[in-house]
PDB file of C-alpha atoms in Angstrom:
ATOM      1  CA  MET A  14       0.000   0.000   0.000  1.00 52.00           C
ATOM      2  CA  SER A  15       1.401   3.409  -0.987  1.00 57.00           C
ATOM      3  CA  MET A  16       1.872   6.233   1.497  1.00 53.00           C
ATOM      4  CA  GLN A  17      -0.904   8.182  -0.215  1.00 51.00           C
ATOM      5  CA  GLU A  18      -3.339   5.282   0.144  1.00 52.00           C
ATOM      6  CA  LEU A  19      -2.277   4.714   3.741  1.00 51.00           C
ATOM      7  CA  ALA A  20      -2.814   8.368   4.621  1.00 51.00           C
ATOM      8  CA  THR A  21      -6.211   8.415   2.928  1.00 47.00           C
ATOM      9  CA  ARG A  22      -7.353   5.261   4.710  1.00 49.00           C
ATOM     10  CA  LEU A  23      -6.188   6.704   8.024  1.00 46.00           C
ATOM     11  CA  LEU A  24      -8.251   9.829   7.388  1.00 48.00           C
ATOM     12  CA  LEU A  25     -11.269   7.688   6.571  1.00 45.00           C
ATOM     13  CA  THR A  26     -10.832   5.825   9.869  1.00 39.00           C
ATOM     14  CA  ILE A  27     -10.636   9.098  11.789  1.00 40.00           C
ATOM     15  CA  ALA A  28     -13.667  10.420   9.934  1.00 41.00           C
ATOM     16  CA  ALA A  29     -15.661   7.306  10.752  1.00 37.00           C
ATOM     17  CA  SER A  30     -14.763   7.629  14.429  1.00 36.00           C
ATOM     18  CA  LEU A  31     -15.843  11.266  14.424  1.00 37.00           C
ATOM     19  CA  ALA A  32     -19.108  10.283  12.814  1.00 34.00           C
ATOM     20  CA  LEU A  33     -19.851   7.840  15.634  1.00 33.00           C
ATOM     21  CA  ALA A  34     -18.890  10.376  18.263  1.00 34.00           C
ATOM     22  CA  ALA A  35     -20.836  13.263  16.742  1.00 34.00           C
ATOM     23  CA  PRO A  36     -23.608  12.006  14.460  1.00 34.00           C
ATOM     24  CA  ALA A  37     -25.479  15.314  14.551  1.00 33.00           C
ATOM     25  CA  LEU A  38     -22.719  17.512  13.167  1.00 33.00           C
ATOM     26  CA  ALA A  39     -24.053  20.650  11.508  1.00 37.00           C
ATOM     27  CA  GLN A  40     -23.833  20.757   7.758  1.00 42.00           C
ATOM     28  CA  ASP A  41     -21.656  23.880   7.825  1.00 52.00           C
ATOM     29  CA  ASP A  42     -19.251  22.367  10.369  1.00 51.00           C
ATOM     30  CA  PRO A  43     -15.728  21.841   8.953  1.00 52.00           C
ATOM     31  CA  ILE A  44     -15.522  18.337  10.418  1.00 47.00           C
ATOM     32  CA  GLY A  45     -18.855  17.523   8.837  1.00 50.00           C
ATOM     33  CA  ARG A  46     -17.481  18.580   5.475  1.00 60.00           C
ATOM     34  CA  VAL A  47     -14.478  16.296   5.959  1.00 58.00           C
ATOM     35  CA  LEU A  48     -16.837  13.406   6.603  1.00 63.00           C
ATOM     36  CA  ASP A  49     -18.866  14.199   3.494  1.00 84.00           C
ATOM     37  CA  CYS A  50     -15.728  14.288   1.351  1.00 93.00           C
ATOM     38  CA  HIS A  51     -14.249  11.013   2.618  1.00 87.00           C
ATOM     39  CA  ALA A  52     -16.634   8.659   4.365  1.00 81.00           C
ATOM     40  CA  GLY A  53     -18.310   6.177   2.047  1.00 80.00           C
ATOM     41  CA  GLN A  54     -16.235   7.295  -0.949  1.00 84.00           C
ATOM     42  CA  GLU A  55     -13.724   4.427  -1.049  1.00 90.00           C
ATOM     43  CA  ALA A  56     -14.446   3.772  -4.729  1.00 94.00           C
ATOM     44  CA  TRP A  57     -12.818   7.109  -5.589  1.00 96.00           C
ATOM     45  CA  LEU A  58      -9.572   6.710  -3.653  1.00 96.00           C
ATOM     46  CA  GLU A  59      -7.475   6.011  -6.736  1.00 97.00           C
ATOM     47  CA  ALA A  60      -8.895   8.992  -8.624  1.00 97.00           C
ATOM     48  CA  ALA A  61      -8.307  11.189  -5.577  1.00 97.00           C
ATOM     49  CA  ALA A  62      -4.695  10.039  -5.384  1.00 96.00           C
ATOM     50  CA  HIS A  63      -4.187  10.830  -9.077  1.00 96.00           C
ATOM     51  CA  ASN A  64      -5.694  14.305  -8.673  1.00 96.00           C
ATOM     52  CA  ALA A  65      -3.460  14.933  -5.656  1.00 96.00           C
ATOM     53  CA  ARG A  66      -0.372  14.023  -7.692  1.00 94.00           C
ATOM     54  CA  THR A  67      -1.246  16.295 -10.611  1.00 94.00           C
ATOM     55  CA  LEU A  68      -2.607  19.284  -8.688  1.00 94.00           C
ATOM     56  CA  GLU A  69       0.814  20.949  -8.838  1.00 91.00           C
ATOM     57  CA  THR A  70       2.643  18.769 -11.385  1.00 87.00           C
ATOM     58  CA  LEU A  71       0.479  18.229 -14.451  1.00 84.00           C
ATOM     59  CA  GLU A  72       1.980  16.452 -17.450  1.00 79.00           C
ATOM     60  CA  TRP A  73      -0.027  18.855 -19.649  1.00 80.00           C
ATOM     61  CA  GLU A  74      -0.601  22.609 -19.449  1.00 83.00           C
ATOM     62  CA  PRO A  75      -4.201  23.913 -19.544  1.00 85.00           C
ATOM     63  CA  PHE A  76      -3.191  27.229 -21.139  1.00 84.00           C
ATOM     64  CA  GLY A  77       0.348  26.340 -22.210  1.00 77.00           C
ATOM     65  CA  ARG A  78       2.161  27.734 -19.175  1.00 75.00           C
ATOM     66  CA  GLU A  79       1.029  26.076 -15.937  1.00 79.00           C
ATOM     67  CA  THR A  80       2.538  23.075 -14.215  1.00 83.00           C
ATOM     68  CA  GLY A  81      -0.602  22.309 -12.230  1.00 90.00           C
ATOM     69  CA  TRP A  82      -4.349  22.908 -12.165  1.00 94.00           C
ATOM     70  CA  GLU A  83      -4.867  24.364  -8.695  1.00 95.00           C
ATOM     71  CA  THR A  84      -5.671  27.794 -10.165  1.00 95.00           C
ATOM     72  CA  TYR A  85      -8.852  26.320 -11.652  1.00 96.00           C
ATOM     73  CA  VAL A  86     -10.013  24.556  -8.493  1.00 97.00           C
ATOM     74  CA  PRO A  87     -12.475  27.248  -7.263  1.00 97.00           C
ATOM     75  CA  MET A  88     -14.302  27.399 -10.608  1.00 97.00           C
ATOM     76  CA  THR A  89     -14.252  23.614 -10.916  1.00 98.00           C
ATOM     77  CA  GLN A  90     -15.692  23.127  -7.427  1.00 97.00           C
ATOM     78  CA  GLN A  91     -18.429  25.639  -8.189  1.00 96.00           C
ATOM     79  CA  GLU A  92     -19.266  23.954 -11.477  1.00 97.00           C
ATOM     80  CA  ILE A  93     -19.505  20.428 -10.083  1.00 97.00           C
ATOM     81  CA  GLY A  94     -21.302  21.524  -6.929  1.00 96.00           C
ATOM     82  CA  THR A  95     -18.862  20.494  -4.215  1.00 95.00           C
ATOM     83  CA  THR A  96     -16.796  22.130  -1.495  1.00 94.00           C
ATOM     84  CA  CYS A  97     -14.580  19.063  -1.205  1.00 95.00           C
ATOM     85  CA  ALA A  98     -10.859  19.638  -1.638  1.00 95.00           C
ATOM     86  CA  PRO A  99      -9.506  18.522  -5.036  1.00 97.00           C
ATOM     87  CA  THR A 100      -7.454  15.772  -3.418  1.00 96.00           C
ATOM     88  CA  THR A 101     -10.452  14.031  -1.828  1.00 96.00           C
ATOM     89  CA  PRO A 102     -12.624  11.131  -2.971  1.00 96.00           C
ATOM     90  CA  GLY A 103     -15.689  13.365  -2.634  1.00 96.00           C
ATOM     91  CA  PHE A 104     -14.297  15.775  -5.223  1.00 97.00           C
ATOM     92  CA  ALA A 105     -13.508  12.875  -7.569  1.00 98.00           C
ATOM     93  CA  ALA A 106     -17.057  11.547  -7.217  1.00 97.00           C
ATOM     94  CA  ALA A 107     -18.553  14.965  -8.023  1.00 97.00           C
ATOM     95  CA  LEU A 108     -16.185  15.344 -10.961  1.00 98.00           C
ATOM     96  CA  ALA A 109     -17.225  11.935 -12.284  1.00 98.00           C
ATOM     97  CA  ALA A 110     -20.875  13.009 -12.235  1.00 97.00           C
ATOM     98  CA  PHE A 111     -19.948  16.077 -14.307  1.00 98.00           C
ATOM     99  CA  GLN A 112     -17.973  13.912 -16.727  1.00 98.00           C
ATOM    100  CA  ALA A 113     -20.936  11.586 -17.167  1.00 98.00           C
ATOM    101  CA  ARG A 114     -23.232  14.522 -18.018  1.00 97.00           C
ATOM    102  CA  TYR A 115     -20.910  15.476 -20.853  1.00 97.00           C
ATOM    103  CA  GLU A 116     -20.362  11.906 -22.046  1.00 97.00           C
ATOM    104  CA  LEU A 117     -16.748  11.761 -20.911  1.00 97.00           C
ATOM    105  CA  GLU A 118     -15.142   8.809 -19.180  1.00 97.00           C
ATOM    106  CA  ALA A 119     -16.545   9.161 -15.652  1.00 98.00           C
ATOM    107  CA  ASP A 120     -13.328   8.283 -13.838  1.00 98.00           C
ATOM    108  CA  GLY A 121     -13.159  11.295 -11.510  1.00 98.00           C
ATOM    109  CA  VAL A 122      -9.717  12.246 -12.834  1.00 97.00           C
ATOM    110  CA  PHE A 123      -8.964  15.841 -13.812  1.00 96.00           C
ATOM    111  CA  GLY A 124      -7.406  15.554 -17.271  1.00 94.00           C
ATOM    112  CA  PRO A 125      -7.120  17.342 -20.634  1.00 93.00           C
ATOM    113  CA  ALA A 126     -10.462  16.240 -22.102  1.00 95.00           C
ATOM    114  CA  THR A 127     -12.321  17.193 -18.928  1.00 96.00           C
ATOM    115  CA  PHE A 128     -10.651  20.583 -18.752  1.00 95.00           C
ATOM    116  CA  GLN A 129     -11.537  21.326 -22.369  1.00 95.00           C
ATOM    117  CA  VAL A 130     -15.204  20.708 -21.550  1.00 97.00           C
ATOM    118  CA  PHE A 131     -14.996  22.984 -18.513  1.00 97.00           C
ATOM    119  CA  LYS A 132     -13.323  25.651 -20.618  1.00 95.00           C
ATOM    120  CA  GLY A 133     -16.014  25.386 -23.273  1.00 96.00           C
ATOM    121  CA  VAL A 134     -18.837  25.595 -20.735  1.00 96.00           C
ATOM    122  CA  TRP A 135     -17.320  28.655 -19.085  1.00 96.00           C
ATOM    123  CA  GLN A 136     -16.617  30.427 -22.366  1.00 95.00           C
ATOM    124  CA  GLU A 137     -20.127  29.780 -23.674  1.00 94.00           C
ATOM    125  CA  ARG A 138     -21.483  31.827 -20.773  1.00 94.00           C
ATOM    126  CA  ARG A 139     -19.742  34.906 -22.152  1.00 95.00           C
ATOM    127  CA  PRO A 140     -21.877  36.580 -24.863  1.00 93.00           C
ATOM    128  CA  PHE A 141     -18.799  38.426 -26.109  1.00 93.00           C
ATOM    129  CA  VAL A 142     -16.994  35.162 -26.835  1.00 93.00           C
ATOM    130  CA  MET A 143     -19.989  33.662 -28.599  1.00 93.00           C
ATOM    131  CA  ALA A 144     -20.284  36.781 -30.774  1.00 92.00           C
ATOM    132  CA  ARG A 145     -16.618  36.448 -31.729  1.00 89.00           C
ATOM    133  CA  VAL A 146     -17.183  32.782 -32.596  1.00 90.00           C
ATOM    134  CA  ARG A 147     -19.871  33.972 -35.012  1.00 92.00           C
ATOM    135  CA  GLY A 148     -17.391  36.434 -36.497  1.00 91.00           C
ATOM    136  CA  GLU A 149     -19.089  39.448 -34.926  1.00 92.00           C
ATOM    137  CA  CYS A 150     -17.559  42.310 -33.001  1.00 89.00           C
ATOM    138  CA  PRO A 151     -20.090  43.757 -30.549  1.00 89.00           C
ATOM    139  CA  ARG A 152     -20.668  47.462 -30.961  1.00 87.00           C
ATOM    140  CA  ALA A 153     -19.166  49.985 -28.593  1.00 89.00           C
ATOM    141  CA  PRO A 154     -21.761  51.837 -26.469  1.00 92.00           C
ATOM    142  CA  GLU A 155     -22.736  55.457 -26.758  1.00 93.00           C
ATOM    143  CA  ARG A 156     -21.433  57.723 -24.007  1.00 93.00           C
ATOM    144  CA  ARG A 157     -24.978  58.225 -22.671  1.00 94.00           C
ATOM    145  CA  GLU A 158     -25.187  54.463 -21.964  1.00 94.00           C
ATOM    146  CA  LEU A 159     -22.205  54.548 -19.633  1.00 97.00           C
ATOM    147  CA  ALA A 160     -22.024  55.406 -15.946  1.00 97.00           C
ATOM    148  CA  GLU A 161     -18.931  56.567 -14.104  1.00 98.00           C
ATOM    149  CA  PHE A 162     -17.280  54.935 -11.107  1.00 98.00           C
ATOM    150  CA  ASP A 163     -16.495  56.952  -8.050  1.00 97.00           C
ATOM    151  CA  TYR A 164     -12.733  57.453  -7.878  1.00 96.00           C
ATOM    152  CA  MET A 165     -12.616  55.466  -4.601  1.00 97.00           C
ATOM    153  CA  GLU A 166     -13.915  52.445  -6.512  1.00 98.00           C
ATOM    154  CA  GLU A 167     -10.810  52.508  -8.746  1.00 98.00           C
ATOM    155  CA  THR A 168      -7.619  50.771  -7.649  1.00 97.00           C
ATOM    156  CA  ALA A 169      -5.317  53.726  -8.371  1.00 96.00           C
ATOM    157  CA  ARG A 170      -7.989  56.259  -7.348  1.00 96.00           C
ATOM    158  CA  ARG A 171      -8.246  57.570 -10.899  1.00 94.00           C
ATOM    159  CA  PRO A 172     -11.490  59.302 -11.893  1.00 94.00           C
ATOM    160  CA  GLY A 173     -13.305  58.670 -15.141  1.00 94.00           C
ATOM    161  CA  ARG A 174     -13.648  54.871 -15.248  1.00 96.00           C
ATOM    162  CA  MET A 175     -16.908  53.985 -16.985  1.00 97.00           C
ATOM    163  CA  VAL A 176     -19.092  50.948 -17.560  1.00 97.00           C
ATOM    164  CA  GLN A 177     -22.639  50.191 -18.651  1.00 96.00           C
ATOM    165  CA  ALA A 178     -25.003  51.655 -16.051  1.00 96.00           C
ATOM    166  CA  GLU A 179     -26.707  48.338 -15.292  1.00 96.00           C
ATOM    167  CA  ALA A 180     -23.351  46.652 -14.723  1.00 97.00           C
ATOM    168  CA  LEU A 181     -22.209  49.398 -12.363  1.00 98.00           C
ATOM    169  CA  ALA A 182     -25.334  49.078 -10.229  1.00 97.00           C
ATOM    170  CA  ALA A 183     -24.870  45.311 -10.005  1.00 97.00           C
ATOM    171  CA  PHE A 184     -21.162  45.707  -9.230  1.00 98.00           C
ATOM    172  CA  ARG A 185     -21.900  48.035  -6.340  1.00 98.00           C
ATOM    173  CA  ARG A 186     -24.454  45.659  -4.840  1.00 98.00           C
ATOM    174  CA  MET A 187     -21.978  42.800  -5.177  1.00 98.00           C
ATOM    175  CA  VAL A 188     -19.094  44.653  -3.544  1.00 98.00           C
ATOM    176  CA  ALA A 189     -21.247  45.873  -0.668  1.00 98.00           C
ATOM    177  CA  ASP A 190     -22.355  42.333   0.085  1.00 98.00           C
ATOM    178  CA  ALA A 191     -18.833  40.931  -0.183  1.00 98.00           C
ATOM    179  CA  ARG A 192     -17.487  43.498   2.253  1.00 98.00           C
ATOM    180  CA  ALA A 193     -20.346  42.814   4.658  1.00 98.00           C
ATOM    181  CA  GLN A 194     -19.777  39.062   4.546  1.00 98.00           C
ATOM    182  CA  VAL A 195     -15.983  38.665   4.445  1.00 98.00           C
ATOM    183  CA  PRO A 196     -13.841  40.494   7.034  1.00 98.00           C
ATOM    184  CA  GLU A 197     -10.663  39.995   4.980  1.00 98.00           C
ATOM    185  CA  ILE A 198     -12.227  41.823   2.047  1.00 98.00           C
ATOM    186  CA  ALA A 199     -13.617  44.574   4.261  1.00 98.00           C
ATOM    187  CA  ALA A 200     -10.168  45.091   5.795  1.00 98.00           C
ATOM    188  CA  ASP A 201      -8.486  45.765   2.438  1.00 98.00           C
ATOM    189  CA  PRO A 202      -9.916  48.845   0.682  1.00 97.00           C
ATOM    190  CA  LEU A 203      -8.272  47.908  -2.627  1.00 98.00           C
ATOM    191  CA  LEU A 204      -9.863  44.484  -2.937  1.00 98.00           C
ATOM    192  CA  LEU A 205     -12.815  44.526  -5.345  1.00 98.00           C
ATOM    193  CA  THR A 206     -11.938  47.917  -6.746  1.00 98.00           C
ATOM    194  CA  VAL A 207     -11.584  48.144 -10.546  1.00 98.00           C
ATOM    195  CA  TYR A 208      -8.598  49.043 -12.691  1.00 97.00           C
ATOM    196  CA  SER A 209      -9.837  48.501 -16.238  1.00 95.00           C
ATOM    197  CA  THR A 210     -13.394  48.991 -17.436  1.00 96.00           C
ATOM    198  CA  TYR A 211     -14.761  50.404 -20.693  1.00 95.00           C
ATOM    199  CA  ARG A 212     -12.021  51.088 -23.203  1.00 90.00           C
ATOM    200  CA  HIS A 213     -12.697  52.932 -26.442  1.00 84.00           C
ATOM    201  CA  PRO A 214     -11.687  50.703 -29.394  1.00 79.00           C
ATOM    202  CA  ASP A 215      -9.212  53.295 -30.698  1.00 72.00           C
ATOM    203  CA  ILE A 216      -7.519  53.609 -27.314  1.00 67.00           C
ATOM    204  CA  ASP A 217      -7.366  49.825 -26.958  1.00 60.00           C
ATOM    205  CA  GLY A 218      -5.600  49.588 -30.308  1.00 55.00           C
ATOM    206  CA  VAL A 219      -2.959  52.095 -29.248  1.00 58.00           C
ATOM    207  CA  ARG A 220      -2.467  50.279 -25.940  1.00 57.00           C
ATOM    208  CA  CYS A 221      -2.054  46.997 -27.749  1.00 57.00           C
ATOM    209  CA  GLU A 222       0.641  48.422 -30.014  1.00 57.00           C
ATOM    210  CA  ASP A 223       2.482  50.285 -27.265  1.00 60.00           C
ATOM    211  CA  ASP A 224       2.473  47.463 -24.718  1.00 57.00           C
ATOM    212  CA  ARG A 225       2.960  44.663 -27.236  1.00 56.00           C
ATOM    213  CA  ASN A 226       0.284  42.943 -25.173  1.00 52.00           C
ATOM    214  CA  CYS A 227      -2.370  41.743 -27.585  1.00 56.00           C
ATOM    215  CA  ASP A 228      -3.540  38.822 -29.628  1.00 52.00           C
ATOM    216  CA  GLY A 229      -2.638  40.429 -32.948  1.00 44.00           C
ATOM    217  CA  LEU A 230      -5.037  42.857 -34.588  1.00 45.00           C
ATOM    218  CA  ARG A 231      -8.104  40.974 -33.300  1.00 46.00           C
ATOM    219  CA  ARG A 232      -7.644  42.031 -29.703  1.00 52.00           C
ATOM    220  CA  ALA A 233      -6.593  45.534 -30.706  1.00 52.00           C
ATOM    221  CA  THR A 234      -9.833  46.101 -32.577  1.00 63.00           C
ATOM    222  CA  CYS A 235     -12.266  43.925 -30.620  1.00 82.00           C
ATOM    223  CA  SER A 236     -11.584  43.603 -26.894  1.00 86.00           C
ATOM    224  CA  ALA A 237     -14.350  42.617 -24.484  1.00 92.00           C
ATOM    225  CA  HIS A 238     -13.712  45.957 -22.785  1.00 93.00           C
ATOM    226  CA  ARG A 239     -15.085  47.817 -25.821  1.00 91.00           C
ATOM    227  CA  THR A 240     -18.586  46.623 -24.870  1.00 94.00           C
ATOM    228  CA  GLY A 241     -18.760  48.413 -21.531  1.00 95.00           C
ATOM    229  CA  TRP A 242     -19.786  45.159 -19.857  1.00 96.00           C
ATOM    230  CA  ALA A 243     -16.286  43.948 -18.873  1.00 97.00           C
ATOM    231  CA  LEU A 244     -14.496  44.809 -15.635  1.00 97.00           C
ATOM    232  CA  ASP A 245     -11.009  44.023 -14.398  1.00 98.00           C
ATOM    233  CA  ILE A 246     -11.511  43.689 -10.658  1.00 98.00           C
ATOM    234  CA  ASN A 247      -8.717  43.809  -8.099  1.00 98.00           C
ATOM    235  CA  VAL A 248      -8.590  40.366  -6.447  1.00 98.00           C
ATOM    236  CA  GLY A 249      -5.125  40.825  -4.962  1.00 98.00           C
ATOM    237  CA  GLN A 250      -1.734  39.806  -6.263  1.00 98.00           C
ATOM    238  CA  ALA A 251       1.388  37.843  -5.452  1.00 98.00           C
ATOM    239  CA  PRO A 252       4.317  39.828  -3.996  1.00 97.00           C
ATOM    240  CA  GLY A 253       6.319  41.371  -6.797  1.00 97.00           C
ATOM    241  CA  TYR A 254       3.576  40.981  -9.427  1.00 98.00           C
ATOM    242  CA  GLY A 255       0.961  43.329 -10.798  1.00 97.00           C
ATOM    243  CA  VAL A 256      -2.757  42.829 -10.303  1.00 97.00           C
ATOM    244  CA  ASP A 257      -3.066  41.898 -13.990  1.00 96.00           C
ATOM    245  CA  SER A 258       0.028  39.722 -14.315  1.00 96.00           C
ATOM    246  CA  THR A 259      -0.712  36.487 -16.178  1.00 93.00           C
ATOM    247  CA  HIS A 260       2.279  34.754 -14.622  1.00 94.00           C
ATOM    248  CA  PRO A 261       1.104  31.338 -13.367  1.00 93.00           C
ATOM    249  CA  TYR A 262       2.233  32.034  -9.799  1.00 94.00           C
ATOM    250  CA  ASN A 263       0.351  35.332  -9.625  1.00 96.00           C
ATOM    251  CA  ARG A 264      -2.843  33.759 -10.907  1.00 96.00           C
ATOM    252  CA  LEU A 265      -2.435  30.882  -8.455  1.00 96.00           C
ATOM    253  CA  VAL A 266      -2.095  33.276  -5.511  1.00 97.00           C
ATOM    254  CA  GLN A 267      -5.142  35.199  -6.697  1.00 98.00           C
ATOM    255  CA  SER A 268      -7.180  31.986  -6.940  1.00 98.00           C
ATOM    256  CA  ARG A 269      -6.380  31.233  -3.301  1.00 97.00           C
ATOM    257  CA  GLY A 270      -7.464  34.653  -2.064  1.00 98.00           C
ATOM    258  CA  PRO A 271     -10.750  35.565  -0.368  1.00 98.00           C
ATOM    259  CA  ALA A 272     -11.844  38.039  -3.054  1.00 98.00           C
ATOM    260  CA  TYR A 273     -11.638  35.649  -5.990  1.00 98.00           C
ATOM    261  CA  ARG A 274     -13.142  32.743  -4.065  1.00 98.00           C
ATOM    262  CA  TRP A 275     -16.069  34.880  -2.947  1.00 98.00           C
ATOM    263  CA  LEU A 276     -16.625  36.058  -6.524  1.00 98.00           C
ATOM    264  CA  VAL A 277     -16.575  32.509  -7.876  1.00 98.00           C
ATOM    265  CA  ALA A 278     -19.175  31.441  -5.343  1.00 97.00           C
ATOM    266  CA  ASN A 279     -21.387  34.519  -5.573  1.00 97.00           C
ATOM    267  CA  ALA A 280     -20.794  36.776  -8.594  1.00 97.00           C
ATOM    268  CA  HIS A 281     -23.272  34.902 -10.787  1.00 95.00           C
ATOM    269  CA  ARG A 282     -26.047  35.988  -8.411  1.00 95.00           C
ATOM    270  CA  TYR A 283     -25.318  39.568  -9.465  1.00 96.00           C
ATOM    271  CA  GLY A 284     -25.019  38.725 -13.166  1.00 96.00           C
ATOM    272  CA  PHE A 285     -21.226  38.381 -13.572  1.00 97.00           C
ATOM    273  CA  VAL A 286     -19.190  35.575 -15.155  1.00 97.00           C
ATOM    274  CA  ASN A 287     -15.428  35.055 -15.145  1.00 97.00           C
ATOM    275  CA  TYR A 288     -12.876  34.576 -17.893  1.00 96.00           C
ATOM    276  CA  ILE A 289     -11.162  31.586 -16.336  1.00 94.00           C
ATOM    277  CA  TYR A 290      -7.599  32.448 -17.415  1.00 95.00           C
ATOM    278  CA  GLU A 291      -7.770  35.850 -15.731  1.00 96.00           C
ATOM    279  CA  PRO A 292      -9.092  35.756 -12.153  1.00 98.00           C
ATOM    280  CA  TRP A 293      -9.589  39.520 -12.343  1.00 98.00           C
ATOM    281  CA  HIS A 294     -11.661  39.651 -15.549  1.00 98.00           C
ATOM    282  CA  TRP A 295     -15.448  39.582 -15.067  1.00 98.00           C
ATOM    283  CA  GLU A 296     -18.225  40.325 -17.525  1.00 97.00           C
ATOM    284  CA  TYR A 297     -21.778  41.364 -16.735  1.00 97.00           C
ATOM    285  CA  VAL A 298     -24.275  39.176 -18.546  1.00 95.00           C
ATOM    286  CA  GLY A 299     -27.366  39.916 -16.473  1.00 92.00           C
ATOM    287  CA  PRO A 300     -29.273  38.189 -13.679  1.00 80.00           C
ATOM    288  CA  GLY A 301     -29.559  34.956 -15.670  1.00 66.00           C
ATOM    289  CA  ALA A 302     -25.889  34.091 -15.027  1.00 66.00           C
ATOM    290  CA  SER A 303     -25.529  30.639 -13.524  1.00 60.00           C
ATOM    291  CA  TYR A 304     -22.989  28.044 -12.453  1.00 53.00           C
ATOM    292  CA  ALA A 305     -25.667  25.527 -11.571  1.00 48.00           C
ATOM    293  CA  PRO A 306     -24.390  21.939 -12.010  1.00 42.00           C
TER     294      PRO A 306
END
């Protein structure tokens, strides 16, 4: 028996003992969650062990740069409807149910084919992406359609950031609730501020050329930010990196933070969906947004 299997079986034994000692554990109790993710899930031990091995050392790279898939754990958990850690049998069981719904091999293992389905599902929730698939570039809004952020809602305290009025109202409701619910977010005035919102197509083209930070002419002329529905939201950063750094370590740190995890769990209730590669990039699609498994 491997050390991983031995450790997992030991945890199951402890969980079973706790269950006998405290059968009426509350559903929101951390120990209760451990029991749910381990007890009675022996069939998924091997899948759990595989997921534990690849969490930080994948043999493939989801976006061509990573060496693991931990960055995508919050969105994956939300999609498959589990709070179980990615190294547990409970997570593997929930993942297998997702795989079965999409006619994949229901083995509970996080792999390339499964990730491609996740990626497709998440991208299909973004109207901008679907328009681009159809060869369309959504129109830029008229100035009268846009509302302006208060300068205190902007990361660098710059005035003049704008977004579609409906999106701004939803953003403000979302941020107020997040700050009321999560002390760590409330304690950091920069978390859940914005640093990129509506960008005029001409300005975006200049930025693309100057920064050499674009996907050729396509991004220069048709960024999601031209629509007025896209927001880059400050979800923190790794030391030494910018809030919009796509370095794998920075994105990993962001995915572990309270702001991003709260957004993943709650932003859809306010009409926002995430671009999975960028923890900071959220698009307002209206109150019909859903991550329901």
